[in-house]
Each structure stands twice: as structure tokens, then as C-alpha cells.
Short mmCIF file of C-alpha atoms in Angstrom, two decimals:
data_model
loop_
_atom_site.label_atom_id
_atom_site.label_comp_id
_atom_site.label_asym_id
_atom_site.label_seq_id
_atom_site.Cartn_x
_atom_site.Cartn_y
_atom_site.Cartn_z
CA MET W 1 -34.17 33.84 42.19
CA ASN W 2 -31.59 31.70 40.41
CA GLU W 3 -28.37 33.54 39.74
CA ILE W 4 -26.72 33.23 36.33
CA VAL W 5 -23.07 32.38 36.85
CA ALA W 6 -20.55 32.94 34.09
CA ILE W 7 -18.27 29.95 33.59
CA ASP W 8 -14.54 30.57 33.49
CA TRP W 9 -13.20 28.14 30.90
CA ARG W 10 -9.56 29.03 31.46
CA GLY W 11 -7.57 25.92 32.27
CA VAL W 12 -10.38 23.60 31.09
CA ALA W 13 -9.27 21.15 28.41
CA PRO W 14 -10.89 21.58 25.01
CA LEU W 15 -13.48 19.06 23.92
CA PRO W 16 -12.32 16.28 21.61
CA ARG W 17 -13.21 17.05 17.99
CA ASP W 18 -16.14 14.63 17.85
CA GLU W 19 -17.66 15.93 21.10
CA PHE W 20 -17.28 19.52 19.92
CA GLU W 21 -19.11 18.71 16.69
CA ALA W 22 -21.80 16.87 18.63
CA ALA W 23 -22.31 19.93 20.85
CA ILE W 24 -22.81 22.09 17.75
CA ARG W 25 -25.30 19.67 16.22
CA ALA W 26 -27.18 19.35 19.50
CA VAL W 27 -28.12 23.03 19.25
CA GLY W 28 -30.03 22.36 16.04
CA ALA W 29 -31.80 19.37 17.53
CA GLU W 30 -32.93 21.57 20.41
CA ARG W 31 -33.80 24.90 18.85
CA TYR W 32 -33.60 25.08 15.05
CA HIS W 33 -36.59 26.95 13.66
CA ASN W 34 -38.12 23.93 11.94
CA LYS W 35 -39.63 23.32 15.39
CA HIS W 36 -41.47 26.66 15.41
CA GLU W 37 -45.26 26.60 15.22
CA PHE W 38 -45.28 29.05 12.29
CA HIS W 39 -43.20 26.67 10.17
CA LYS W 40 -45.45 23.77 11.07
CA LEU W 41 -48.42 25.81 9.86
CA LEU W 42 -46.57 26.91 6.71
CA HIS W 43 -45.39 23.46 5.69
CA GLY W 44 -48.69 21.83 6.62
CA GLY W 45 -50.76 24.04 4.36
CA LYS W 46 -52.52 25.68 7.31
CA LEU W 47 -51.77 29.31 6.37
CA ASN W 48 -53.74 31.44 3.96
CA LYS W 49 -52.13 33.24 1.04
CA ASP W 50 -51.79 36.52 2.95
CA GLN W 51 -49.95 34.78 5.79
CA VAL W 52 -47.59 33.07 3.36
CA ALA W 53 -47.06 36.45 1.69
CA ALA W 54 -46.18 38.05 5.02
CA TRP W 55 -43.60 35.30 5.61
CA ALA W 56 -42.03 35.75 2.16
CA LEU W 57 -41.94 39.55 2.48
CA ASN W 58 -40.26 39.44 5.87
CA ARG W 59 -37.91 36.59 5.04
CA TYR W 60 -36.57 38.70 2.16
CA CYS W 61 -34.91 40.91 4.78
CA TYR W 62 -32.92 37.93 5.98
CA GLN W 63 -32.03 36.82 2.44
CA GLU W 64 -30.83 40.34 1.64
CA ALA W 65 -28.77 40.51 4.83
CA VAL W 66 -26.83 37.30 4.17
CA PRO W 67 -24.53 38.62 1.42
CA ARG W 68 -24.03 41.83 3.43
CA LYS W 69 -22.85 39.87 6.46
CA ASP W 70 -20.62 37.75 4.21
CA ALA W 71 -19.08 40.87 2.67
CA ALA W 72 -18.53 42.31 6.15
CA PHE W 73 -16.90 39.05 7.22
CA MET W 74 -14.59 39.02 4.20
CA SER W 75 -13.49 42.60 4.87
CA ARG W 76 -11.95 41.33 8.12
CA VAL W 77 -10.17 38.30 6.62
CA HIS W 78 -6.47 38.53 5.71
CA ASP W 79 -6.27 34.89 4.60
CA ARG W 80 -6.60 34.94 0.81
CA GLU W 81 -7.64 31.30 0.61
CA LEU W 82 -10.43 31.84 3.12
CA ARG W 83 -11.67 34.83 1.12
CA ARG W 84 -11.57 32.77 -2.09
CA GLU W 85 -13.67 30.09 -0.45
CA TRP W 86 -16.12 32.50 1.19
CA ILE W 87 -16.84 34.74 -1.78
CA HIS W 88 -19.01 32.18 -3.54
CA ARG W 89 -21.56 32.70 -0.76
CA ILE W 90 -22.05 36.25 -2.01
CA HIS W 91 -22.32 34.99 -5.58
CA ASP W 92 -24.87 32.39 -4.46
CA HIS W 93 -27.16 35.12 -3.15
CA ASP W 94 -26.40 38.15 -5.32
CA GLY W 95 -25.65 36.22 -8.49
CA LEU W 96 -22.74 36.38 -10.91
CA GLY W 97 -22.92 37.02 -14.63
CA GLU W 98 -26.03 35.44 -16.11
CA GLU W 99 -26.80 33.62 -12.85
CA GLY W 100 -29.34 35.72 -10.95
CA GLY W 101 -28.62 34.20 -7.55
CA GLY W 102 -30.75 33.35 -4.57
CA ILE W 103 -32.16 36.83 -4.05
CA GLU W 104 -33.49 36.83 -7.61
CA ARG W 105 -35.09 33.44 -6.98
CA TRP W 106 -36.63 34.78 -3.76
CA LEU W 107 -38.12 37.70 -5.69
CA VAL W 108 -39.77 35.19 -8.03
CA LEU W 109 -41.56 33.91 -4.91
CA THR W 110 -42.67 37.38 -3.82
CA ASP W 111 -43.72 38.13 -7.42
CA ALA W 112 -46.05 35.14 -7.28
CA LEU W 113 -47.50 36.41 -4.02
CA GLY W 114 -48.46 39.74 -5.55
CA PHE W 115 -45.78 42.14 -4.29
CA SER W 116 -43.97 44.63 -6.44
CA ARG W 117 -40.21 44.21 -6.35
CA ASP W 118 -39.71 47.83 -5.33
CA TYR W 119 -41.87 47.28 -2.27
CA VAL W 120 -40.10 44.07 -1.27
CA THR W 121 -36.58 45.42 -1.70
CA SER W 122 -37.41 48.65 0.13
CA ARG W 123 -38.16 46.55 3.26
CA ARG W 124 -40.82 49.18 4.15
CA GLY W 125 -43.46 46.62 4.95
CA ALA W 126 -41.30 44.29 7.02
CA LEU W 127 -41.95 43.88 10.72
CA PRO W 128 -39.67 45.90 13.00
CA ALA W 129 -38.67 42.72 14.83
CA THR W 130 -37.60 41.15 11.54
CA LYS W 131 -35.31 44.06 10.74
CA PHE W 132 -33.87 44.16 14.26
CA ALA W 133 -33.15 40.41 14.15
CA VAL W 134 -31.37 40.37 10.80
CA GLU W 135 -29.29 43.45 11.59
CA ALA W 136 -28.29 41.86 14.90
CA TYR W 137 -26.94 38.95 12.87
CA VAL W 138 -24.92 41.23 10.59
CA ARG W 139 -23.54 43.08 13.62
CA PHE W 140 -22.64 39.81 15.33
CA VAL W 141 -20.53 38.75 12.35
CA VAL W 142 -18.84 42.15 12.27
CA GLU W 143 -17.97 42.17 15.97
CA GLN W 144 -17.15 38.58 16.94
CA PRO W 145 -13.82 36.77 16.47
CA LEU W 146 -13.55 35.19 13.02
CA VAL W 147 -14.03 31.61 14.16
CA VAL W 148 -17.13 32.58 16.15
CA ALA W 149 -18.48 34.55 13.19
CA VAL W 150 -18.03 31.48 10.98
CA ALA W 151 -19.76 29.32 13.59
CA SER W 152 -22.86 31.49 13.40
CA SER W 153 -23.38 30.21 9.84
CA LEU W 154 -23.57 26.61 10.99
CA THR W 155 -27.36 26.57 11.10
CA GLU W 156 -26.80 25.57 7.46
CA LEU W 157 -26.05 22.11 8.85
CA PHE W 158 -29.74 21.80 9.65
CA ALA W 159 -31.15 23.60 6.60
CA PRO W 160 -31.50 20.83 3.97
CA SER W 161 -34.12 18.97 6.00
CA ILE W 162 -36.29 22.07 6.37
CA HIS W 163 -35.90 22.89 2.67
CA ARG W 164 -37.03 19.39 1.67
CA GLU W 165 -39.99 19.60 4.05
CA ARG W 166 -40.89 23.06 2.73
CA ILE W 167 -40.70 22.05 -0.93
CA VAL W 168 -42.96 19.04 -0.48
CA GLY W 169 -45.39 20.71 1.92
CA MET W 170 -45.85 23.94 0.01
CA LEU W 171 -46.15 22.30 -3.42
CA GLU W 172 -48.80 19.96 -2.07
CA SER W 173 -50.71 22.55 -0.08
CA TYR W 174 -50.80 25.85 -1.97
CA ASP W 175 -52.14 26.34 -5.49
CA PHE W 176 -50.19 29.59 -5.85
CA VAL W 177 -46.86 27.74 -5.50
CA ASP W 178 -45.15 25.82 -8.31
CA ASP W 179 -41.69 24.46 -9.12
CA GLN W 180 -40.45 27.80 -10.43
CA VAL W 181 -41.57 29.58 -7.26
CA MET W 182 -39.77 27.01 -5.14
CA ALA W 183 -36.51 27.27 -7.11
CA TYR W 184 -34.70 29.04 -4.26
CA PHE W 185 -35.15 26.13 -1.89
CA LYS W 186 -34.23 23.50 -4.47
CA ARG W 187 -30.92 25.24 -5.16
CA ARG W 188 -30.14 25.47 -1.44
CA LEU W 189 -30.36 21.69 -1.17
CA THR W 190 -26.90 21.54 -2.75
CA GLN W 191 -25.47 24.90 -1.70
CA ALA W 192 -26.12 24.63 2.05
CA PRO W 193 -24.33 21.28 2.55
CA ARG W 194 -21.29 22.53 0.62
CA ASP W 195 -21.11 25.71 2.69
CA SER W 196 -21.72 24.02 6.01
CA GLU W 197 -19.12 21.32 5.37
CA PHE W 198 -16.43 23.96 4.86
CA ALA W 199 -17.58 26.11 7.77
CA LEU W 200 -17.78 23.15 10.15
CA GLY W 201 -14.26 22.06 9.26
CA TYR W 202 -12.99 25.60 9.75
CA VAL W 203 -14.59 25.88 13.19
CA LEU W 204 -13.43 22.45 14.33
CA ASP W 205 -9.87 23.26 13.21
CA ASN W 206 -9.63 26.80 14.55
CA ALA W 207 -11.49 26.83 17.86
CA LYS W 208 -8.45 25.75 19.85
CA THR W 209 -9.48 26.40 23.46
CA ARG W 210 -12.53 25.34 25.43
CA ALA W 211 -13.56 28.99 25.69
CA GLU W 212 -13.42 29.34 21.91
CA GLN W 213 -15.40 26.13 21.47
CA GLU W 214 -18.08 27.31 23.88
CA ALA W 215 -18.25 30.67 22.10
CA CYS W 216 -18.81 28.82 18.81
CA VAL W 217 -21.60 26.71 20.26
CA GLY W 218 -23.07 29.93 21.64
CA ALA W 219 -22.89 31.46 18.17
CA VAL W 220 -25.04 28.66 16.77
CA ARG W 221 -27.54 29.25 19.59
CA PHE W 222 -27.53 32.96 18.80
CA LYS W 223 -28.23 32.29 15.12
CA CYS W 224 -31.07 29.95 16.01
CA ASP W 225 -32.46 32.74 18.19
CA VAL W 226 -32.26 35.14 15.23
CA LEU W 227 -34.28 32.74 13.09
CA TRP W 228 -36.75 31.95 15.86
CA ALA W 229 -37.36 35.61 16.69
CA GLN W 230 -38.41 36.30 13.11
CA LEU W 231 -41.03 33.56 13.26
CA ASP W 232 -42.25 34.72 16.67
CA ALA W 233 -42.86 38.16 15.15
CA LEU W 234 -44.68 36.72 12.14
CA HIS W 235 -46.89 34.51 14.28
CA HIS W 236 -47.74 37.37 16.63
CA ALA W 237 -48.58 39.76 13.79
CA TYR W 238 -50.28 37.54 11.23
CA VAL W 239 -51.58 34.43 13.05
CA THR W 240 -52.45 35.10 16.68
CA PRO W 241 -53.18 37.49 18.29
CA GLY W 242 -52.87 39.22 14.92
CA LEU W 243 -51.36 42.48 16.15
CA ILE W 244 -49.67 44.07 13.14
CA PRO W 245 -47.44 46.97 14.19
CA PRO W 246 -47.66 50.41 12.54
CA GLY W 247 -45.92 50.58 9.19
CA ALA W 248 -45.83 46.85 8.61
CA TRP W 249 -47.63 45.34 5.62
CA ARG W 250 -51.31 44.66 6.08
CA PRO W 251 -53.22 42.25 3.87
CA GLY W 252 -55.18 44.14 1.25
CA GLU W 253 -52.91 47.17 1.17
CA ALA W 254 -52.67 48.78 -2.24
CA ASN W 255 -49.22 50.34 -1.88
CA VAL W 256 -47.29 47.21 -2.76
#
């Protein structure tokens, strides 16, 4: 049996800035969830409407968790300028004034797939693994050092490509999807690069030691695992072997 050995980074020189950034980006190339079989099926038009609905219903749990983790992060920040920069992430998802925000746009998607908003927002029909994964992400941001918590958001570096692929693939493949339904993803094409540019600069500037750098790279891996675990659960429940756990939404249910 191979033994896992923890590396002691004390006394090891930090990576140069460009190598540190490359290490972060390499995580996405290796394990971002665009590589998951469920996404390949989704974007390729290979899922039926019920399977797409299951994805949208479960993904809502993640969308709803994002502003909660951002609010938890901000509660720990004493730097006013950092709070001023970070707060727009909450506005992007929850909305501000007449702007409904990303969660409202996500609910337009679940509306089109036949769910009542009360059912979606209750999270009653979500898979247990989905809820465990998203709450693990919120807890991670609450518990980790600030720079590591920020690093966990850096999957946004890889998001625009998957959004573009999703927009094209779903519009071409599903007759129940139109431009209005895909509005969430179109908006994220501009929001995600803005957010990731700031977060990347913050991490590169504030991870001073090799141990901090490695923790930040580990945070990106952790976040990729959170995203991947959600798709594993969806594939297991709604594609193959099709084992839907008790309490989770089942196609054809009337209580939605």
C-alpha cells in the first residue's frame, strides 16, 4: 500500500508569480467539470427533458449557495476595499433594485422545465449529495484563511468556455430552451471573467509562502471536486444506473 506523505513546505521558496498562476490554471485543465460525462451528454443534446430538469433543479442549490458563501466570506473581511469589491458578487446572484440577478435568471430556466418556484427554492427534491457538496463549499469558505477562501472561487477562470459551449449546445439541441432561458449563462460570460481577474490578482499578491500557494492550488482542486461530485450524483441518479435516492425528485412527480 502506498503511504500518503504530507509535504512540509517550511523553508521552501515560493513559486515565481507566473509559475504559481500556471499551477492554478493546470488544475482546471486536469479536472474542471466540463470534462465530466454528464456535461458532455447535456451539451451534446443526449439527455431527455427530465434529465435536463434534474440538472437544473439540483444546480439551483449551488446557485443559491454562492451568495451565502460570499456573505460569509465578507463577514470575515476587515478590509473595506475588499468588501466593496466582493459585494457585487452577491448583487450578481441575488439582484439589486430592478435587476433580478442570477438566481432569478436560473428560476426562469426551472420555470421552463415545469417546476414551481416554491419547489425549486425549497430544495426538497435535490439529491442529498448535491446538498452535501454545496454546503461543504460554504463551510470551506467560512473556515479557511481568507486567501485560500478566495482561491476556491478561481474555477471562474475556466467558466466562460463551458458557458459558451452550453449556450450553443443547448440552444441547438433542445426545443424547450430559448435565448430567454439561457440568459443566466449569457450574463456570466462577462461577470465570471471580471470576478476571476480580481480574485486571481488577490491570490497571486497575498499567498506569500509556498505553503500558502499550495493551499490555494488545493482550494481550486477542492472546488473542482465540489462541482464534479454534483455531476457524479446526477449521472448516478438520472442516467445510469438510475438509482434515485428517497426524497429526491422523480420524473413524473406531481408535487412540484
